[in-house]
């Protein structure tokens, strides 16, 4: 726990450093793997992004909404609270399903369609509130840079039909997505 005076113990500092290392690792690799997947499912996007590089940002926001890494987050209530008519006692563990919220039809029209032209404001791909992702600017930068390189260098990305995606298992959906994915790429010439 945090000390009242706001100074970390050595153990807290070590745990915080380990957490930041982990928080920025498979979150990013999974989102980038999902970028390959969405570019394969929407073959026109490589050329579109090559022609208008600002679209890489739109692509990454929709990617974080539609096929984000963090499927679930947890909280413990600090006081009794009523949400949508359900009263939760103080100290209750609450599982927040970010991935489901990102497909909420009340918030996003036609939520199961991947559409980089939609408004993605308020998606939960990087969480929300005081505990939203501390590394979101870096994560966005990395994923946009990768997307731009793919658009500049490739004409097509296809998933290997003989080797299905092998999904991450066993972490209760916190970070979920491809653990192993086989792709075929065609390079641009000239
Ligand atoms: C694509 C990559 C990433 C995704 C999808 C992602 C997503 C998220 C999400 C959804 C949360 C909120 C979790 C919650 O509500 O409990 C979060 C928290 C956090 N992320 Fe990321 N993240 C990514 C990359 C990174 C990177 C690169 C770093 C650090 C360099 C980082 C550091 C953190 C930290 C420290 C928190 C906890 C913030 C807090 O509890 O106050 N993340 N991330």
mmCIF file of C-alpha atoms and ligand atoms in Angstrom:
data_model
loop_
_atom_site.group_PDB
_atom_site.id
_atom_site.type_symbol
_atom_site.label_atom_id
_atom_site.label_comp_id
_atom_site.label_asym_id
_atom_site.label_seq_id
_atom_site.Cartn_x
_atom_site.Cartn_y
_atom_site.Cartn_z
ATOM 1 C CA UNK A 1 0.000 0.000 0.000
ATOM 2 C CA UNK A 2 1.056 3.615 -0.521
ATOM 3 C CA UNK A 3 2.449 5.328 2.533
ATOM 4 C CA UNK A 4 0.391 8.266 3.734
ATOM 5 C CA UNK A 5 3.178 10.753 3.053
ATOM 6 C CA UNK A 6 3.327 9.639 -0.596
ATOM 7 C CA UNK A 7 6.797 8.090 -0.448
ATOM 8 C CA UNK A 8 7.244 4.620 -1.966
ATOM 9 C CA UNK A 9 8.842 1.826 -0.005
ATOM 10 C CA UNK A 10 11.665 0.039 -1.808
ATOM 11 C CA UNK A 11 9.408 -2.928 -2.420
ATOM 12 C CA UNK A 12 6.682 -0.709 -3.902
ATOM 13 C CA UNK A 13 9.229 0.960 -6.184
ATOM 14 C CA UNK A 14 10.499 -2.423 -7.429
ATOM 15 C CA UNK A 15 6.943 -3.646 -8.015
ATOM 16 C CA UNK A 16 6.053 -0.458 -9.865
ATOM 17 C CA UNK A 17 9.065 -0.812 -12.183
ATOM 18 C CA UNK A 18 8.210 -4.471 -12.876
ATOM 19 C CA UNK A 19 4.607 -3.514 -13.539
ATOM 20 C CA UNK A 20 5.503 -0.795 -16.035
ATOM 21 C CA UNK A 21 7.798 -3.232 -17.856
ATOM 22 C CA UNK A 22 5.034 -5.837 -18.111
ATOM 23 C CA UNK A 23 2.304 -3.262 -18.848
ATOM 24 C CA UNK A 24 4.145 -2.129 -21.952
ATOM 25 C CA UNK A 25 5.211 -5.479 -23.344
ATOM 26 C CA UNK A 26 2.584 -7.950 -24.520
ATOM 27 C CA UNK A 27 -0.028 -5.179 -24.658
ATOM 28 C CA UNK A 28 1.924 -3.631 -27.512
ATOM 29 C CA UNK A 29 2.984 -6.831 -29.268
ATOM 30 C CA UNK A 30 -0.595 -8.132 -29.243
ATOM 31 C CA UNK A 31 -2.005 -4.849 -30.607
ATOM 32 C CA UNK A 32 0.600 -4.866 -33.378
ATOM 33 C CA UNK A 33 -0.233 -8.503 -34.190
ATOM 34 C CA UNK A 34 -3.866 -7.425 -34.407
ATOM 35 C CA UNK A 35 -2.817 -4.653 -36.805
ATOM 36 C CA UNK A 36 -1.467 -7.330 -39.177
ATOM 37 C CA UNK A 37 -4.743 -9.196 -38.809
ATOM 38 C CA UNK A 38 -6.964 -6.209 -39.574
ATOM 39 C CA UNK A 39 -4.789 -5.189 -42.536
ATOM 40 C CA UNK A 40 -5.217 -8.707 -43.889
ATOM 41 C CA UNK A 41 -8.990 -8.620 -43.399
ATOM 42 C CA UNK A 42 -9.261 -5.174 -45.048
ATOM 43 C CA UNK A 43 -6.871 -5.404 -48.005
ATOM 44 C CA UNK A 44 -7.605 -1.875 -49.256
ATOM 45 C CA UNK A 45 -6.245 -0.259 -46.106
ATOM 46 C CA UNK A 46 -2.533 -0.646 -46.898
ATOM 47 C CA UNK A 47 -2.890 1.440 -50.065
ATOM 48 C CA UNK A 48 -5.222 3.905 -48.374
ATOM 49 C CA UNK A 49 -2.774 4.536 -45.522
ATOM 50 C CA UNK A 50 0.145 4.724 -47.971
ATOM 51 C CA UNK A 51 -1.764 7.421 -49.853
ATOM 52 C CA UNK A 52 -2.763 9.341 -46.733
ATOM 53 C CA UNK A 53 -0.476 8.634 -43.806
ATOM 54 C CA UNK A 54 -2.732 10.482 -41.346
ATOM 55 C CA UNK A 55 -5.121 7.567 -41.676
ATOM 56 C CA UNK A 56 -2.633 5.432 -39.696
ATOM 57 C CA UNK A 57 -3.819 7.258 -36.564
ATOM 58 C CA UNK A 58 -7.470 6.548 -37.387
ATOM 59 C CA UNK A 59 -6.559 2.911 -38.039
ATOM 60 C CA UNK A 60 -4.822 2.525 -34.654
ATOM 61 C CA UNK A 61 -7.706 4.089 -32.686
ATOM 62 C CA UNK A 62 -10.231 1.790 -34.355
ATOM 63 C CA UNK A 63 -7.861 -1.131 -33.807
ATOM 64 C CA UNK A 64 -7.666 -0.341 -30.071
ATOM 65 C CA UNK A 65 -11.474 -0.186 -29.951
ATOM 66 C CA UNK A 66 -12.341 -3.145 -32.144
ATOM 67 C CA UNK A 67 -9.516 -5.556 -31.360
ATOM 68 C CA UNK A 68 -7.766 -4.088 -28.338
ATOM 69 C CA UNK A 69 -5.392 -6.011 -26.099
ATOM 70 C CA UNK A 70 -6.825 -5.426 -22.637
ATOM 71 C CA UNK A 71 -10.093 -7.310 -22.516
ATOM 72 C CA UNK A 72 -10.708 -6.872 -18.835
ATOM 73 C CA UNK A 73 -9.658 -4.678 -15.894
ATOM 74 C CA UNK A 74 -10.444 -4.998 -12.188
ATOM 75 C CA UNK A 75 -11.314 -2.576 -9.432
ATOM 76 C CA UNK A 76 -12.219 -2.763 -5.739
ATOM 77 C CA UNK A 77 -14.969 -0.409 -4.589
ATOM 78 C CA UNK A 78 -13.857 2.066 -1.900
ATOM 79 C CA UNK A 79 -17.434 2.766 -0.843
ATOM 80 C CA UNK A 80 -20.929 1.442 -1.498
ATOM 81 C CA UNK A 81 -21.952 2.442 -4.997
ATOM 82 C CA UNK A 82 -24.982 1.880 -7.230
ATOM 83 C CA UNK A 83 -24.383 1.248 -10.930
ATOM 84 C CA UNK A 84 -27.314 0.755 -13.305
ATOM 85 C CA UNK A 85 -29.596 -0.093 -10.394
ATOM 86 C CA UNK A 86 -27.197 -2.632 -8.847
ATOM 87 C CA UNK A 87 -25.765 -1.743 -5.436
ATOM 88 C CA UNK A 88 -22.212 -2.920 -4.812
ATOM 89 C CA UNK A 89 -20.904 -2.973 -1.223
ATOM 90 C CA UNK A 90 -17.649 -1.341 -0.184
ATOM 91 C CA UNK A 91 -14.711 -3.695 -0.883
ATOM 92 C CA UNK A 92 -16.381 -5.530 -3.783
ATOM 93 C CA UNK A 93 -14.151 -6.786 -6.604
ATOM 94 C CA UNK A 94 -15.517 -5.522 -9.910
ATOM 95 C CA UNK A 95 -14.485 -6.900 -13.291
ATOM 96 C CA UNK A 96 -14.723 -4.289 -16.012
ATOM 97 C CA UNK A 97 -15.073 -5.761 -19.486
ATOM 98 C CA UNK A 98 -13.349 -3.159 -21.634
ATOM 99 C CA UNK A 99 -13.648 -5.259 -24.775
ATOM 100 C CA UNK A 100 -17.421 -5.601 -24.344
ATOM 101 C CA UNK A 101 -17.792 -1.862 -23.652
ATOM 102 C CA UNK A 102 -15.890 -1.192 -26.867
ATOM 103 C CA UNK A 103 -18.607 -3.087 -28.753
ATOM 104 C CA UNK A 104 -21.508 -1.365 -26.961
ATOM 105 C CA UNK A 105 -24.079 -0.498 -29.651
ATOM 106 C CA UNK A 106 -25.371 2.321 -27.412
ATOM 107 C CA UNK A 107 -21.992 4.013 -27.802
ATOM 108 C CA UNK A 108 -20.703 2.850 -31.209
ATOM 109 C CA UNK A 109 -23.060 2.372 -34.149
ATOM 110 C CA UNK A 110 -22.641 -1.019 -35.831
ATOM 111 C CA UNK A 111 -19.937 -1.894 -33.271
ATOM 112 C CA UNK A 112 -18.911 -5.241 -34.780
ATOM 113 C CA UNK A 113 -17.812 -3.552 -37.991
ATOM 114 C CA UNK A 114 -14.189 -2.412 -38.281
ATOM 115 C CA UNK A 115 -14.406 1.086 -39.727
ATOM 116 C CA UNK A 116 -11.521 3.527 -39.500
ATOM 117 C CA UNK A 117 -13.843 6.375 -40.497
ATOM 118 C CA UNK A 118 -15.976 6.079 -37.371
ATOM 119 C CA UNK A 119 -15.628 8.307 -34.300
ATOM 120 C CA UNK A 120 -13.769 6.298 -31.687
ATOM 121 C CA UNK A 121 -13.801 8.952 -28.946
ATOM 122 C CA UNK A 122 -14.229 7.434 -25.498
ATOM 123 C CA UNK A 123 -13.164 3.893 -26.379
ATOM 124 C CA UNK A 124 -11.663 1.778 -23.577
ATOM 125 C CA UNK A 125 -8.693 0.351 -25.483
ATOM 126 C CA UNK A 126 -6.374 2.288 -23.179
ATOM 127 C CA UNK A 127 -8.745 2.349 -20.196
ATOM 128 C CA UNK A 128 -10.279 5.509 -18.735
ATOM 129 C CA UNK A 129 -10.016 7.797 -15.736
ATOM 130 C CA UNK A 130 -7.117 8.167 -13.293
ATOM 131 C CA UNK A 131 -5.832 4.653 -13.996
ATOM 132 C CA UNK A 132 -5.962 4.901 -17.766
ATOM 133 C CA UNK A 133 -2.854 3.742 -19.618
ATOM 134 C CA UNK A 134 0.253 5.668 -18.607
ATOM 135 C CA UNK A 135 2.005 4.463 -21.756
ATOM 136 C CA UNK A 136 -0.777 5.232 -24.244
ATOM 137 C CA UNK A 137 1.173 7.938 -26.141
ATOM 138 C CA UNK A 138 4.128 5.547 -26.558
ATOM 139 C CA UNK A 139 1.853 2.626 -27.483
ATOM 140 C CA UNK A 140 0.063 4.762 -30.082
ATOM 141 C CA UNK A 141 3.374 5.972 -31.491
ATOM 142 C CA UNK A 142 4.762 2.415 -31.781
ATOM 143 C CA UNK A 143 1.637 1.040 -33.428
ATOM 144 C CA UNK A 144 1.307 3.975 -35.836
ATOM 145 C CA UNK A 145 5.015 3.693 -36.781
ATOM 146 C CA UNK A 146 4.607 -0.029 -37.480
ATOM 147 C CA UNK A 147 1.445 0.534 -39.513
ATOM 148 C CA UNK A 148 3.176 3.204 -41.605
ATOM 149 C CA UNK A 149 6.132 0.932 -42.300
ATOM 150 C CA UNK A 150 3.790 -1.867 -43.375
ATOM 151 C CA UNK A 151 1.874 0.515 -45.660
ATOM 152 C CA UNK A 152 5.067 1.909 -47.196
ATOM 153 C CA UNK A 153 6.739 -1.436 -47.774
ATOM 154 C CA UNK A 154 3.965 -3.955 -48.504
ATOM 155 C CA UNK A 155 1.218 -4.435 -51.057
ATOM 156 C CA UNK A 156 -0.515 -7.220 -49.176
ATOM 157 C CA UNK A 157 -0.683 -9.108 -45.920
ATOM 158 C CA UNK A 158 -2.540 -12.413 -45.693
ATOM 159 C CA UNK A 159 -2.917 -14.849 -42.844
ATOM 160 C CA UNK A 160 -1.605 -18.323 -43.572
ATOM 161 C CA UNK A 161 -4.804 -20.361 -44.132
ATOM 162 C CA UNK A 162 -3.041 -23.576 -43.070
ATOM 163 C CA UNK A 163 -1.915 -22.288 -39.696
ATOM 164 C CA UNK A 164 -4.701 -20.742 -37.606
ATOM 165 C CA UNK A 165 -4.017 -18.058 -35.017
ATOM 166 C CA UNK A 166 -2.805 -19.473 -31.726
ATOM 167 C CA UNK A 167 -4.350 -17.312 -28.975
ATOM 168 C CA UNK A 168 -2.854 -16.290 -25.632
ATOM 169 C CA UNK A 169 -4.327 -18.471 -22.903
ATOM 170 C CA UNK A 170 -4.413 -18.662 -19.156
ATOM 171 C CA UNK A 171 -4.329 -15.024 -18.087
ATOM 172 C CA UNK A 172 -8.041 -14.534 -17.452
ATOM 173 C CA UNK A 173 -8.482 -12.334 -20.495
ATOM 174 C CA UNK A 174 -6.549 -9.402 -19.072
ATOM 175 C CA UNK A 175 -4.278 -9.194 -22.099
ATOM 176 C CA UNK A 176 -5.587 -11.331 -24.878
ATOM 177 C CA UNK A 177 -4.995 -11.826 -28.576
ATOM 178 C CA UNK A 178 -2.640 -13.762 -30.843
ATOM 179 C CA UNK A 179 0.278 -15.539 -29.176
ATOM 180 C CA UNK A 180 1.444 -16.824 -32.563
ATOM 181 C CA UNK A 181 0.202 -15.818 -35.983
ATOM 182 C CA UNK A 182 1.596 -16.774 -39.381
ATOM 183 C CA UNK A 183 1.377 -14.156 -42.117
ATOM 184 C CA UNK A 184 2.423 -13.902 -45.737
ATOM 185 C CA UNK A 185 3.485 -10.528 -47.023
ATOM 186 C CA UNK A 186 4.112 -9.167 -50.505
ATOM 187 C CA UNK A 187 6.721 -6.443 -50.785
ATOM 188 C CA UNK A 188 6.316 -3.343 -52.949
ATOM 189 C CA UNK A 189 8.819 -2.972 -55.736
ATOM 190 C CA UNK A 190 10.477 0.270 -56.706
HETATM 191 C C1 LIG B 1 -0.858 -1.175 -27.181
HETATM 192 C C2 LIG B 1 -0.310 -1.121 -26.007
HETATM 193 C C3 LIG B 1 -1.043 -0.864 -24.719
HETATM 194 C C4 LIG B 1 -2.353 -1.076 -24.406
HETATM 195 C C5 LIG B 1 -3.467 -1.633 -25.299
HETATM 196 C C6 LIG B 1 -2.519 -0.673 -23.022
HETATM 197 C C7 LIG B 1 -3.717 -0.690 -22.352
HETATM 198 C C8 LIG B 1 -3.884 -0.305 -21.032
HETATM 199 C C9 LIG B 1 -5.139 -0.273 -20.325
HETATM 200 C C10 LIG B 1 -6.499 -0.658 -20.904
HETATM 201 C C11 LIG B 1 -4.892 0.156 -19.077
HETATM 202 C C12 LIG B 1 -5.936 0.380 -17.956
HETATM 203 C C13 LIG B 1 -6.039 -0.829 -17.073
HETATM 204 C C14 LIG B 1 -7.084 -0.623 -15.987
HETATM 205 O O1 LIG B 1 -8.073 0.073 -16.205
HETATM 206 O O2 LIG B 1 -6.899 -1.175 -14.897
HETATM 207 C C15 LIG B 1 -3.470 0.389 -18.970
HETATM 208 C C16 LIG B 1 -2.832 0.804 -17.835
HETATM 209 C C17 LIG B 1 -1.479 1.045 -17.759
HETATM 210 N N1 LIG B 1 -0.577 1.002 -18.795
HETATM 211 FE FE1 LIG B 1 -0.954 0.463 -20.683
HETATM 212 N N2 LIG B 1 -1.312 -0.250 -22.541
HETATM 213 C C18 LIG B 1 -0.386 -0.349 -23.545
HETATM 214 C C19 LIG B 1 0.951 0.008 -23.500
HETATM 215 C C20 LIG B 1 1.585 0.506 -22.400
HETATM 216 C C21 LIG B 1 2.967 0.940 -22.355
HETATM 217 C C22 LIG B 1 3.909 0.945 -23.572
HETATM 218 C C23 LIG B 1 3.214 1.298 -21.070
HETATM 219 C C24 LIG B 1 4.459 1.824 -20.437
HETATM 220 C C25 LIG B 1 5.564 2.130 -21.062
HETATM 221 C C26 LIG B 1 1.989 1.132 -20.319
HETATM 222 C C27 LIG B 1 1.851 1.402 -18.987
HETATM 223 C C28 LIG B 1 0.670 1.323 -18.298
HETATM 224 C C29 LIG B 1 0.560 1.593 -16.871
HETATM 225 C C30 LIG B 1 1.692 2.006 -15.920
HETATM 226 C C31 LIG B 1 -0.786 1.427 -16.539
HETATM 227 C C32 LIG B 1 -1.442 1.576 -15.153
HETATM 228 C C33 LIG B 1 -1.913 2.984 -14.944
HETATM 229 C C34 LIG B 1 -2.556 3.109 -13.566
HETATM 230 O O3 LIG B 1 -3.033 2.115 -13.007
HETATM 231 O O4 LIG B 1 -2.612 4.232 -13.059
HETATM 232 N N3 LIG B 1 1.020 0.666 -21.164
HETATM 233 N N4 LIG B 1 -2.885 0.112 -20.188
#
